[in-house]
Coordinates of N, CA and C and ligand atoms in Angstrom, one line a residue:
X1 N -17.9 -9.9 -5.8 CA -17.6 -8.6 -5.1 C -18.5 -8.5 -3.9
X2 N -18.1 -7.6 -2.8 CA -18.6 -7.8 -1.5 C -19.6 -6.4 -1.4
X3 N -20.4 -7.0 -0.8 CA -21.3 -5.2 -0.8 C -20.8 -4.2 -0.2
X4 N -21.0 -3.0 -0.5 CA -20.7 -1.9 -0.3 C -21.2 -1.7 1.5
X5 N -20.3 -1.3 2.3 CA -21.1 -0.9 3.2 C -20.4 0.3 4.0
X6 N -18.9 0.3 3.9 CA -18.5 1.8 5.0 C -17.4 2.7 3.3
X7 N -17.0 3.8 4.3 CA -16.5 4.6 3.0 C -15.1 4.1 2.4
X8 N -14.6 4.0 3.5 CA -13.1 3.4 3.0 C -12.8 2.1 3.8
X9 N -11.7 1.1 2.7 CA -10.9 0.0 3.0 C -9.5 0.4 3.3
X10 N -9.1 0.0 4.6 CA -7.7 0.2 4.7 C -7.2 -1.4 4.8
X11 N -6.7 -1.8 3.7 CA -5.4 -3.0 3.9 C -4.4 -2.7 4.3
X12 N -4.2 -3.6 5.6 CA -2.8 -4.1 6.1 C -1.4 -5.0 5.7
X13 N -1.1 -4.9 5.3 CA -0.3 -6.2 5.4 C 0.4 -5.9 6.2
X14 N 0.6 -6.9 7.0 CA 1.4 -6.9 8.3 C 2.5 -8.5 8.2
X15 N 3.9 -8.0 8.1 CA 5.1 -9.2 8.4 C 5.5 -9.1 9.5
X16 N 5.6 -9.6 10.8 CA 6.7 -9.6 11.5 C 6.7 -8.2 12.3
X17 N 6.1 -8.0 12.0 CA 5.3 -6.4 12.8 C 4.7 -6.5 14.4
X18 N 5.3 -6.7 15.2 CA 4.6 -6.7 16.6 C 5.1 -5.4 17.1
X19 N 6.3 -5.1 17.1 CA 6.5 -3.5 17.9 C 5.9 -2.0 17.3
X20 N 5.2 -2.5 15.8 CA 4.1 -1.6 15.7 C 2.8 -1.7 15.4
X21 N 2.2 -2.7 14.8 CA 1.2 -3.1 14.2 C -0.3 -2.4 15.2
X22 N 0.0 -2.6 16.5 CA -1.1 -2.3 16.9 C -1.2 -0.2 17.4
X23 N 0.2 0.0 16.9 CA 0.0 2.0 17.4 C -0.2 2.1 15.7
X24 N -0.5 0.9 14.7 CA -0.9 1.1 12.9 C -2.1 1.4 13.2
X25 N -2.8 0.3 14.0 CA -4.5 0.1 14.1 C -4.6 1.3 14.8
X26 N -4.4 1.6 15.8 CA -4.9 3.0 16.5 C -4.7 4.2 15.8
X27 N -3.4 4.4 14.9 CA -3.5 5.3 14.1 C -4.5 5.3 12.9
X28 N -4.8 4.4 12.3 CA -5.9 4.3 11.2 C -7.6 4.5 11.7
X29 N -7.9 3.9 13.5 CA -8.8 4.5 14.2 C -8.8 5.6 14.3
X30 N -7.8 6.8 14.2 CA -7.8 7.8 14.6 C -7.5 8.8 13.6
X31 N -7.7 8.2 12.3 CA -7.6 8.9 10.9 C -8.6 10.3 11.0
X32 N -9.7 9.9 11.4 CA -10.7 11.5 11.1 C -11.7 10.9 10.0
X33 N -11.5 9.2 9.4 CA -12.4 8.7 8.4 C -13.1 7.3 9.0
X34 N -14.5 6.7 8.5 CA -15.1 6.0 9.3 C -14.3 4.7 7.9
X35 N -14.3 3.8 8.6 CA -13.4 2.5 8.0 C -13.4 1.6 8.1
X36 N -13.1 0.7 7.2 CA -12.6 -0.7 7.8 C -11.3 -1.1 7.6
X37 N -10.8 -2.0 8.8 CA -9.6 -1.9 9.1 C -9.1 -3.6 8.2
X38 N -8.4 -3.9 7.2 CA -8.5 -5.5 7.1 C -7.1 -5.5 7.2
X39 N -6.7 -6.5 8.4 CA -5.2 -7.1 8.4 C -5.0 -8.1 8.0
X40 N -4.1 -8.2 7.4 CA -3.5 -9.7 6.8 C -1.8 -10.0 7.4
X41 N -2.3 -11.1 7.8 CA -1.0 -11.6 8.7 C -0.1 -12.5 7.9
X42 N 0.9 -11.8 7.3 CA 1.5 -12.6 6.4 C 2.5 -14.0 6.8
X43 N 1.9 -14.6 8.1 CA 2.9 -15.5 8.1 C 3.6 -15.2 9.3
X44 N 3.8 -14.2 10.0 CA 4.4 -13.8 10.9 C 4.3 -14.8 11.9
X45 N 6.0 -14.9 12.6 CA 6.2 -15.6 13.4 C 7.0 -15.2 14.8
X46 N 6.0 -13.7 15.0 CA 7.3 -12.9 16.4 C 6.2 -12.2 17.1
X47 N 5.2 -12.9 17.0 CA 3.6 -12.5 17.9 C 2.7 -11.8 17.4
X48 N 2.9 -10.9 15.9 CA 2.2 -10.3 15.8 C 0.4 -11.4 16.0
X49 N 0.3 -11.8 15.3 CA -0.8 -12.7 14.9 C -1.4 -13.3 16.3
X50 N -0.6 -13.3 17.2 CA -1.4 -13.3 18.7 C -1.8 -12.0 19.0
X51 N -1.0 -11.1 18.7 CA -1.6 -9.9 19.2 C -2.4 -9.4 18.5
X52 N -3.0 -9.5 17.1 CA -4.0 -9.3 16.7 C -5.5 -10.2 16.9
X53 N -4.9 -11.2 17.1 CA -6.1 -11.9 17.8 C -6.7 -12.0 19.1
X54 N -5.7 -11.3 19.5 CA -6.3 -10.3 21.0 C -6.7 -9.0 20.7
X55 N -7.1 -8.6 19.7 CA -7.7 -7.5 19.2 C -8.8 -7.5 18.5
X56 N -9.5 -8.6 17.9 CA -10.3 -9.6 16.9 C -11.9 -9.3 17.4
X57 N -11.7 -8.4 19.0 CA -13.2 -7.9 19.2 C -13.9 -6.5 18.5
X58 N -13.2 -5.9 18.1 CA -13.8 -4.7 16.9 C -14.4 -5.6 15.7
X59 N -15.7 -4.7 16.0 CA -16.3 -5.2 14.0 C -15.8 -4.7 13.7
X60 N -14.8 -3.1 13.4 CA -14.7 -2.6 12.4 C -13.3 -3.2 12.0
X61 N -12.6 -4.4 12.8 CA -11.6 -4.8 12.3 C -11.3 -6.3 11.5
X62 N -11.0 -6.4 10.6 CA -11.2 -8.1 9.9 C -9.5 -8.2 10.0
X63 N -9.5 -9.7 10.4 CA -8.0 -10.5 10.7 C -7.9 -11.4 9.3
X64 N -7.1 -10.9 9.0 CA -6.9 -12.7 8.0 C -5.6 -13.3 8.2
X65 N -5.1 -14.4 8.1 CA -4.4 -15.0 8.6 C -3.2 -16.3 7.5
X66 N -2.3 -15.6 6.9 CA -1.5 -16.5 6.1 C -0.9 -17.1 7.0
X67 N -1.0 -19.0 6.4 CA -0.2 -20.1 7.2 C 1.4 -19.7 7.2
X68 N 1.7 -19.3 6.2 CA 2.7 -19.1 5.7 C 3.2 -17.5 5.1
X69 N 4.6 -17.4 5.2 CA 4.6 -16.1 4.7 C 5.0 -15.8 3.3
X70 N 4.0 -14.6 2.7 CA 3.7 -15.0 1.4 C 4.7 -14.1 -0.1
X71 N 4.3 -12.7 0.7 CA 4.8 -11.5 0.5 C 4.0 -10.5 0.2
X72 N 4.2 -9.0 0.1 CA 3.3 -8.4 0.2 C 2.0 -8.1 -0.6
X73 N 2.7 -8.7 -1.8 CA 1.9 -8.3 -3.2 C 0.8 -9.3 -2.8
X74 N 1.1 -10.7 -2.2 CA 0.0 -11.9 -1.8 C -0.8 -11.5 -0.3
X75 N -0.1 -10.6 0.5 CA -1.3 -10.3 1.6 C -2.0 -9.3 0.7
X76 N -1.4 -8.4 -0.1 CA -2.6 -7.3 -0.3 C -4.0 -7.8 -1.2
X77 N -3.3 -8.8 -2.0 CA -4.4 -9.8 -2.5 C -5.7 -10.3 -1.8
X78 N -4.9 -10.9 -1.2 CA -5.6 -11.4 0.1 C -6.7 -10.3 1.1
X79 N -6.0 -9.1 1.3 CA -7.1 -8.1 2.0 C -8.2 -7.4 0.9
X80 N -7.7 -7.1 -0.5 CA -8.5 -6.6 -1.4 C -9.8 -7.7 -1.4
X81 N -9.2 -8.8 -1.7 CA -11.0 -9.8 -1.5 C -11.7 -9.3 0.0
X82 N -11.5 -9.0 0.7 CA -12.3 -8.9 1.9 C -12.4 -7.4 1.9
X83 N -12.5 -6.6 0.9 CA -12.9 -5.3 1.1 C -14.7 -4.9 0.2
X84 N -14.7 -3.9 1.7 CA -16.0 -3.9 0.8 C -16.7 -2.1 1.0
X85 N -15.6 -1.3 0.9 CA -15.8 -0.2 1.1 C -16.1 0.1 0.0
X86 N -16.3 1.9 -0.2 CA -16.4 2.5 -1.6 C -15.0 2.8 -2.1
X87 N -14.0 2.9 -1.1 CA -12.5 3.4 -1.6 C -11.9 2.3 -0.9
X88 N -10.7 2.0 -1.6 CA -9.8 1.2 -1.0 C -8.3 1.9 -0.6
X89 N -7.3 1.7 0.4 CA -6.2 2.5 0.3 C -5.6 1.2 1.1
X90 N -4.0 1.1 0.5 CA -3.2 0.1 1.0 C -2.3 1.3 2.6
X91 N -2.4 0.5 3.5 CA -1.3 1.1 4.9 C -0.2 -0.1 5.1
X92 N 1.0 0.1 5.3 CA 1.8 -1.1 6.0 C 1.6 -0.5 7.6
X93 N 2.2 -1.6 7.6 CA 1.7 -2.1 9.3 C 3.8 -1.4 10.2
X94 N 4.1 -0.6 9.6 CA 5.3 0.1 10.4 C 4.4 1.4 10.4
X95 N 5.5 2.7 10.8 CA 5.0 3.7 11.0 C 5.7 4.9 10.2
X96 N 6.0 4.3 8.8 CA 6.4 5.3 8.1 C 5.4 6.0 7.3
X97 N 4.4 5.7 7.1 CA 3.3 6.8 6.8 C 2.0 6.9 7.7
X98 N 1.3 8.1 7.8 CA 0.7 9.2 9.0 C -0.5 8.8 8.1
X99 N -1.8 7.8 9.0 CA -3.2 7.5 8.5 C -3.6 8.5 8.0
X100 N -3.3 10.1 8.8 CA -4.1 11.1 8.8 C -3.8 11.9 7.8
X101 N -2.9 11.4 7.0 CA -2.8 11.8 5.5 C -4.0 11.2 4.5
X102 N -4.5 10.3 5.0 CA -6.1 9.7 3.6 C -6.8 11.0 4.3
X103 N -6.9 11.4 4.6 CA -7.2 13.1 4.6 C -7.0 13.9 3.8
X104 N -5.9 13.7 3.0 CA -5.5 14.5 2.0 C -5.8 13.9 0.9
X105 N -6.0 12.7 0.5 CA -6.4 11.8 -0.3 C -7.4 11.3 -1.0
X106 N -8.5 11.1 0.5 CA -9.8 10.8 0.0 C -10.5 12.1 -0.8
X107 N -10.9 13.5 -0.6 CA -11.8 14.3 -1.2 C -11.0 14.1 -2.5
X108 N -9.9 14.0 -3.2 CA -9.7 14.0 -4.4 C -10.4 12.8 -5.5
X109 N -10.8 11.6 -4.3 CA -11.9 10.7 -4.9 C -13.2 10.8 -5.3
X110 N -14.0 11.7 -3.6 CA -14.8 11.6 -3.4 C -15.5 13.2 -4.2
X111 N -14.5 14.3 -4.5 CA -15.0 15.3 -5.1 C -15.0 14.8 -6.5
X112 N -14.5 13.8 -7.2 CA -14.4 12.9 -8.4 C -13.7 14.0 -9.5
X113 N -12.4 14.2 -8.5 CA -11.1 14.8 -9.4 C -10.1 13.4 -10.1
X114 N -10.7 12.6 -9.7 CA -9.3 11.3 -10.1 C -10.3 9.9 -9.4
X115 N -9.4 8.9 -10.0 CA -10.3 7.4 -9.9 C -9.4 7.0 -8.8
X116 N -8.2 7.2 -9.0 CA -6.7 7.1 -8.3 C -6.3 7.9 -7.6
X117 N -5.5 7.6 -6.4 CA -4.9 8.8 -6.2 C -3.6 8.3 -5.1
X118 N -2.3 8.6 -5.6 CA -1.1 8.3 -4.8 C -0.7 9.2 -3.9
X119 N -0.5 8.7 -2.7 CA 0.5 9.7 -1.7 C 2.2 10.1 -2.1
X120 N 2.4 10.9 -2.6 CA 3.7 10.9 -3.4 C 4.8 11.6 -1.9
X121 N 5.6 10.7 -1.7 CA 6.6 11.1 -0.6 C 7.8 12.1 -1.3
X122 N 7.8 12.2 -2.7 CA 9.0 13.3 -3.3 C 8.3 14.4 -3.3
X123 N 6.9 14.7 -3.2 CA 7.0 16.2 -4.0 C 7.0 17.1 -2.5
X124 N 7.9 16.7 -1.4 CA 8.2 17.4 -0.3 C 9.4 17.3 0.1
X125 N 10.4 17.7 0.9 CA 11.6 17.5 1.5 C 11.8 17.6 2.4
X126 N 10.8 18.2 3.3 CA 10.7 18.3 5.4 C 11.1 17.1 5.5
X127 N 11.5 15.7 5.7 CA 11.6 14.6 6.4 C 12.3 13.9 6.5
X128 N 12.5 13.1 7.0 CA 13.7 12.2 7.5 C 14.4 11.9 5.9
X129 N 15.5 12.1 5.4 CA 16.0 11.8 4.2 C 16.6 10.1 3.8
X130 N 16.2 9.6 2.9 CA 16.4 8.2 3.0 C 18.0 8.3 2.1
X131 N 18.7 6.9 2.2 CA 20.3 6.9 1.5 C 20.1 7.1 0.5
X132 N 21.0 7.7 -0.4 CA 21.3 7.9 -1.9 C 20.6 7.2 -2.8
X133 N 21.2 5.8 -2.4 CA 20.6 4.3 -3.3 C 19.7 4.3 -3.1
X134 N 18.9 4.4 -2.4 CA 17.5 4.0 -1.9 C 17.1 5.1 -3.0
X135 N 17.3 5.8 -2.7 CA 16.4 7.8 -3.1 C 16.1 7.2 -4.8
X136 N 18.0 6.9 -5.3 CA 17.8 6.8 -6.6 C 17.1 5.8 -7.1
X137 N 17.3 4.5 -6.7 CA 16.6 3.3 -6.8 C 14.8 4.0 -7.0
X138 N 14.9 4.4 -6.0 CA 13.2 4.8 -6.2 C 12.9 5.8 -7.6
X139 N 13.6 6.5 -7.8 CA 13.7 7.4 -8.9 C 13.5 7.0 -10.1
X140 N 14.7 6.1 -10.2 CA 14.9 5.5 -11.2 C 13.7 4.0 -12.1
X141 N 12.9 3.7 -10.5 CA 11.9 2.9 -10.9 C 10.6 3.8 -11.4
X142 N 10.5 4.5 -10.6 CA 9.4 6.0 -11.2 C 9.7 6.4 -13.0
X143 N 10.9 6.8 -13.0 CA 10.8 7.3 -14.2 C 10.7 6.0 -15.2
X144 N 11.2 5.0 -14.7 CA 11.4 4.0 -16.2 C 9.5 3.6 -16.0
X145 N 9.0 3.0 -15.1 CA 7.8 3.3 -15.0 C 6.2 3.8 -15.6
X146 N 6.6 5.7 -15.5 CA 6.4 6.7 -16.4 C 6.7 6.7 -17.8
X147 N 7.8 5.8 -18.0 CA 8.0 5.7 -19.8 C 7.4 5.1 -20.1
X148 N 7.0 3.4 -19.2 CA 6.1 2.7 -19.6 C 4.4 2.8 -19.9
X149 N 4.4 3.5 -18.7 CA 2.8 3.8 -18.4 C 2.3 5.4 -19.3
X150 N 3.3 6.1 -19.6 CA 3.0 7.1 -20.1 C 2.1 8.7 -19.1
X151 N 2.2 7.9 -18.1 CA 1.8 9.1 -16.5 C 3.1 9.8 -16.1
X152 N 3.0 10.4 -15.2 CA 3.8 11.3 -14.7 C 3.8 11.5 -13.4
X153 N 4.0 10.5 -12.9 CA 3.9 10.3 -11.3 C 5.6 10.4 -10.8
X154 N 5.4 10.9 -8.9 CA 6.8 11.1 -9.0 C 7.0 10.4 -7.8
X155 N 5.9 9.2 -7.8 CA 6.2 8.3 -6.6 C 5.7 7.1 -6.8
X156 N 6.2 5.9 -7.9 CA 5.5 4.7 -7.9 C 5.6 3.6 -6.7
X157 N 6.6 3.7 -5.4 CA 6.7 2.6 -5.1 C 5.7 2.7 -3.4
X158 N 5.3 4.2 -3.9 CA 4.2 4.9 -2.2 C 3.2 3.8 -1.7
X159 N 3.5 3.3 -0.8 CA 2.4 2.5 -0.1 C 1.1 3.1 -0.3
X160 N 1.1 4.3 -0.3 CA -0.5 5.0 -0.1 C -0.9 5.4 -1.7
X161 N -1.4 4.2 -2.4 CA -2.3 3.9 -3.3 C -3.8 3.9 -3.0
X162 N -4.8 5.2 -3.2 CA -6.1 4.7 -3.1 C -7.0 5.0 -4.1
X163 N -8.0 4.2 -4.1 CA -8.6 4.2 -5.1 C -10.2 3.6 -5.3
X164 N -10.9 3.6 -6.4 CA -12.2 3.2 -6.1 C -12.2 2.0 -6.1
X165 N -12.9 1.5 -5.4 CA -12.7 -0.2 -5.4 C -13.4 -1.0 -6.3
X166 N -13.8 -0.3 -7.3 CA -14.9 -1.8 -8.7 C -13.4 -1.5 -9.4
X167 N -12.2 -0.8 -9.6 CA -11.3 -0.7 -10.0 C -10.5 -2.0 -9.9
X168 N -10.4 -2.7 -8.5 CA -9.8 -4.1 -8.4 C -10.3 -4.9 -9.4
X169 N -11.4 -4.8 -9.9 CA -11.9 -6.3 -11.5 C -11.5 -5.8 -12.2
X170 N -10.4 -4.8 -12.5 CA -10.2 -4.1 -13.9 C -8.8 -4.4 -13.7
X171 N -7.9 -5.4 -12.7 CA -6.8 -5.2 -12.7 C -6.1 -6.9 -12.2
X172 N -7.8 -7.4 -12.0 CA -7.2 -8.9 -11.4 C -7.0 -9.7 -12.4
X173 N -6.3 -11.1 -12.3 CA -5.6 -11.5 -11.5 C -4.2 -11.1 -11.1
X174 N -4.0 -10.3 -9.9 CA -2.7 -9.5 -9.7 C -1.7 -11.0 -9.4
X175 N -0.9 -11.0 -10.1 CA 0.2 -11.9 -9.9 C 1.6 -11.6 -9.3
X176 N 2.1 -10.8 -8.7 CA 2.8 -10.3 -8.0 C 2.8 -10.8 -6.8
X177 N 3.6 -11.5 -6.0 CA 3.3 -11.8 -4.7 C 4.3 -11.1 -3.9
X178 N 4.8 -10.3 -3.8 CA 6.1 -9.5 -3.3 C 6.0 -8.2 -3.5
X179 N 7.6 -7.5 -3.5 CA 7.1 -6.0 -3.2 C 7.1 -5.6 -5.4
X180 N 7.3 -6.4 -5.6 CA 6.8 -6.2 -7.5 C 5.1 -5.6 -7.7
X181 N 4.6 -6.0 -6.6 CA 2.8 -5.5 -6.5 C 2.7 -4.2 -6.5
X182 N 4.0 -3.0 -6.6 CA 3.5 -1.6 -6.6 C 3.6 -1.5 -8.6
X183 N 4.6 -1.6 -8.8 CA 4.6 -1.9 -10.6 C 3.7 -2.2 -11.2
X184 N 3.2 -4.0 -10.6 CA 2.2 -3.8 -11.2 C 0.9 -3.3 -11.3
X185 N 0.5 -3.3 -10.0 CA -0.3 -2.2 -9.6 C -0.7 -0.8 -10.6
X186 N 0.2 -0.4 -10.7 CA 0.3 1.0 -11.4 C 0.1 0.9 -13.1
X187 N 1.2 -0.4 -13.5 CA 0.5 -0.6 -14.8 C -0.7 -0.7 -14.9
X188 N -1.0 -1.9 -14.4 CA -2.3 -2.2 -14.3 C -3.7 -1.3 -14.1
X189 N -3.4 -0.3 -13.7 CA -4.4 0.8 -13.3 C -4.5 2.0 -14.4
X190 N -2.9 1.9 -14.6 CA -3.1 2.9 -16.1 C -3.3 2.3 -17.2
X191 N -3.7 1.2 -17.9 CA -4.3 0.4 -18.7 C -5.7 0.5 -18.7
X192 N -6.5 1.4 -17.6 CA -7.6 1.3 -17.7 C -8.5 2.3 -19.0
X193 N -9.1 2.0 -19.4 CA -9.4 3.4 -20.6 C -10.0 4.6 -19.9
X194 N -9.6 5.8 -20.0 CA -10.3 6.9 -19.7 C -9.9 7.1 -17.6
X195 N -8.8 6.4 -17.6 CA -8.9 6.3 -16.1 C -8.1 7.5 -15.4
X196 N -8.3 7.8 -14.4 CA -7.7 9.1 -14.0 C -6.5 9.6 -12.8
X197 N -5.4 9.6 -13.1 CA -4.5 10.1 -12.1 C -4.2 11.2 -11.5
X198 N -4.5 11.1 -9.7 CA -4.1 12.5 -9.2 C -3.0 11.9 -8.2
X199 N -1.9 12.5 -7.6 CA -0.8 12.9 -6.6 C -0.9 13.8 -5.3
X200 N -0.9 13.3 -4.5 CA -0.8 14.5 -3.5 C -0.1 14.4 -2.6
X201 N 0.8 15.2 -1.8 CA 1.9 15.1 -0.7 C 1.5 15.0 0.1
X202 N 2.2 13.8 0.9 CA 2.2 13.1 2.4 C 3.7 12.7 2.5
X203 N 3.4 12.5 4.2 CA 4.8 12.7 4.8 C 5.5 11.2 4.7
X204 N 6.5 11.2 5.3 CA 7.1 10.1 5.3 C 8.6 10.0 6.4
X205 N 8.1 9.0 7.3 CA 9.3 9.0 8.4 C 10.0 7.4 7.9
X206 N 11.1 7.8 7.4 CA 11.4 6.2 6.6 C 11.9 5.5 8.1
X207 N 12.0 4.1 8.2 CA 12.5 3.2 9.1 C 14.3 2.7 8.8
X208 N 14.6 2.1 9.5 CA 15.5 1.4 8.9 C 15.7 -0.1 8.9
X209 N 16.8 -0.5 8.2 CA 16.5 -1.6 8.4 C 16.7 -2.6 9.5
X210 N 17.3 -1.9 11.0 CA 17.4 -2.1 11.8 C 15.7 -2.4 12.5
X211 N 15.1 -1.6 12.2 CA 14.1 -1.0 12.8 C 13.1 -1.9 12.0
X212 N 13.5 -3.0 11.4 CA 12.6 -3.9 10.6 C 11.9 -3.9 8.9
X213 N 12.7 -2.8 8.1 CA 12.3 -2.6 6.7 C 13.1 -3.7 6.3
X214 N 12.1 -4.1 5.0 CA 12.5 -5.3 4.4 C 13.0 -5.1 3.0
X215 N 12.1 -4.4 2.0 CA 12.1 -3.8 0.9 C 14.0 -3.5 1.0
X216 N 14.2 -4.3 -0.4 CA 15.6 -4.1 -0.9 C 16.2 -4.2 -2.1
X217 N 17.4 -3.9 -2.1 CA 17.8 -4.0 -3.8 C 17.2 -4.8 -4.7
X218 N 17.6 -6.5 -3.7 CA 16.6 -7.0 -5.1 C 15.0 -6.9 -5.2
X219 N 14.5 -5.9 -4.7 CA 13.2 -6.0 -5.0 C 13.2 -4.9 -5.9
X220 N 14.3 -4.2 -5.9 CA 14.3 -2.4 -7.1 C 14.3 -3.4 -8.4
X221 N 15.3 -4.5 -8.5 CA 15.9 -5.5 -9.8 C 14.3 -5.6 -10.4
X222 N 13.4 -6.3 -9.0 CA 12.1 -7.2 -9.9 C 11.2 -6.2 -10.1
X223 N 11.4 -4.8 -9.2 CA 10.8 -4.1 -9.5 C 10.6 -3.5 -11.5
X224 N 12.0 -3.0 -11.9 CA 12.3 -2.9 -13.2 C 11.8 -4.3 -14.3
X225 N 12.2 -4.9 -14.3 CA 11.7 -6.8 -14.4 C 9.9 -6.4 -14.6
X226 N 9.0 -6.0 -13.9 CA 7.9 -5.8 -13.5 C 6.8 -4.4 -14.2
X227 N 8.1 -3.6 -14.5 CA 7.4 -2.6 -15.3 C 8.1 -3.4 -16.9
X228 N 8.4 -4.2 -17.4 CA 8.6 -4.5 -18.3 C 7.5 -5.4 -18.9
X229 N 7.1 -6.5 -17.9 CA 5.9 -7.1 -18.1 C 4.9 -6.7 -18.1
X230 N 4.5 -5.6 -17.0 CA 3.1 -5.3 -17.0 C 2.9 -4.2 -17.5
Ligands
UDP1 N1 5.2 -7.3 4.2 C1 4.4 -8.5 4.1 N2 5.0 -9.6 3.7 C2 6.4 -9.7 3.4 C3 7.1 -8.5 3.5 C4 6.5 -7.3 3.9 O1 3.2 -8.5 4.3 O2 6.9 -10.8 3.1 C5 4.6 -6.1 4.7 C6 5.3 -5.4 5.8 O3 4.9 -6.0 7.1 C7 4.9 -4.0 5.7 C8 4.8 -3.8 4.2 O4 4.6 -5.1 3.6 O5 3.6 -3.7 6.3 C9 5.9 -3.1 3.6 O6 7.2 -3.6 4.0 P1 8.4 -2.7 4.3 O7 8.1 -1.7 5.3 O8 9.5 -3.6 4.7 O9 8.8 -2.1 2.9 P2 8.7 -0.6 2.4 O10 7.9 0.2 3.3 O11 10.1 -0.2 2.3 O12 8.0 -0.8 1.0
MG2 MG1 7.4 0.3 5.2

């Protein structure tokens, strides 16, 4: 493990992300929390990874760089080794979720209400509304989920996972290399003894898949698949 030195880790993973990746990094600069920024370049082959390496002059920013593209579950792998904050919180590299929500997030750590703590995109309705299938797909992985895990969360698949970071050795080796890493993730975190879940509402401007979302049916399939194993 890496020494402790700033309050929070924000992991990137970034695919194929050039038309947002760098208004991600300015928005996570501009959170209102002091940080470190780690990107992981999953392979991308449509500039991002030049244009982050024209960015590579911030200390407060670490690049890492897959030869290849891996999938999400394998960049987030990949950024959690290089983290060395007290909190860790996963961001994707689009602009469907608002940095300035670990605002809402962090004091539930740091007041040591919860070990965990998810950004839950259902327990609100102001926002861009996502399709049916999608909605339910997401529902339907939450609750089968919750049967497994025995929690009561009403957003398993939320990018905005954070949490304390000696928590990563209580949950490696994550084998998940794809979008199956939020499942297991979540098992894996509720297996811990005595471990603590809190929820809190943040926004969410979903993309489309025009607009470069990748996440799709068959990843709801492995998603189910994924709360079975773990
Ligand atoms: N991503 C990645 N490798 C992949 C696919 C996706 O690193 O093979 C990243 C992607 O760039 C984004 C995040 O994972 O930052 C989530 O992807 P997406 O927005 O498509 O999915 P969703 O937000 O629907 O979960
Ligand atoms: Mg996304």
């Amino acid at each position: 493990m890496q020494p402790e030195t700033m309050k929070l880790s924000v992991v990137i993973p970034a695919y194929n992300e050039v038309q947002t990746i760098q208004q991600v990094i300015e928005r996570v600069r501009g959170c209102g929390i002091d940080c470190e920024i780690i990107v992981v370049d999953d392979g991308s082959r449509d500039g991002t990874r030049e244009l982050l390496q024209s960015m590579a002059a911030d200390p407060r920013l670490k690049i890492v760089l897959h030869q290849e593209n891996r999938g999400k579950g394998a960049a987030l792998k990949t950024g959690f080794e290089q983290a060395t904050g007290q909190f860790v919180v996963i961001q994707d590299a689009d602009l469907e979720y608002d940095p300035r929500d670990f605002q809402k997030l962090l004091p539930v750590l740091i007041n040591d209400e919860a070990d965990i703590v998810y950004g839950s995109r259902f327990s609100r309705t102001d926002q861009r509304v996502s399709p049916a299938w999608h909605q339910a797909g997401n529902q339907l992985i939450t609750w089968l989920s919750n049967l497994a895990t025995g929690l009561k969360l009403t957003d398993v698949e939320t990018c905005y996972k954070m949490f304390r970071r000696p928590l990563l050795d209580r949950i490696t080796p994550l084998r998940e290399r794809g979008f199956g890493i939020e499942p297991e993730l979540t098992a894996k975190f509720a297996r811990i003894p005595g471990v603590r879940f809190a929820e809190r509402p943040i926004g969410y401007a979903r993309r489309t898949y025009a607009e470069g979302k990748k996440i799709g049916l068959k990843d709801g399939f492995r998603a189910l698949w994924c709360i079975l194993r773990y």
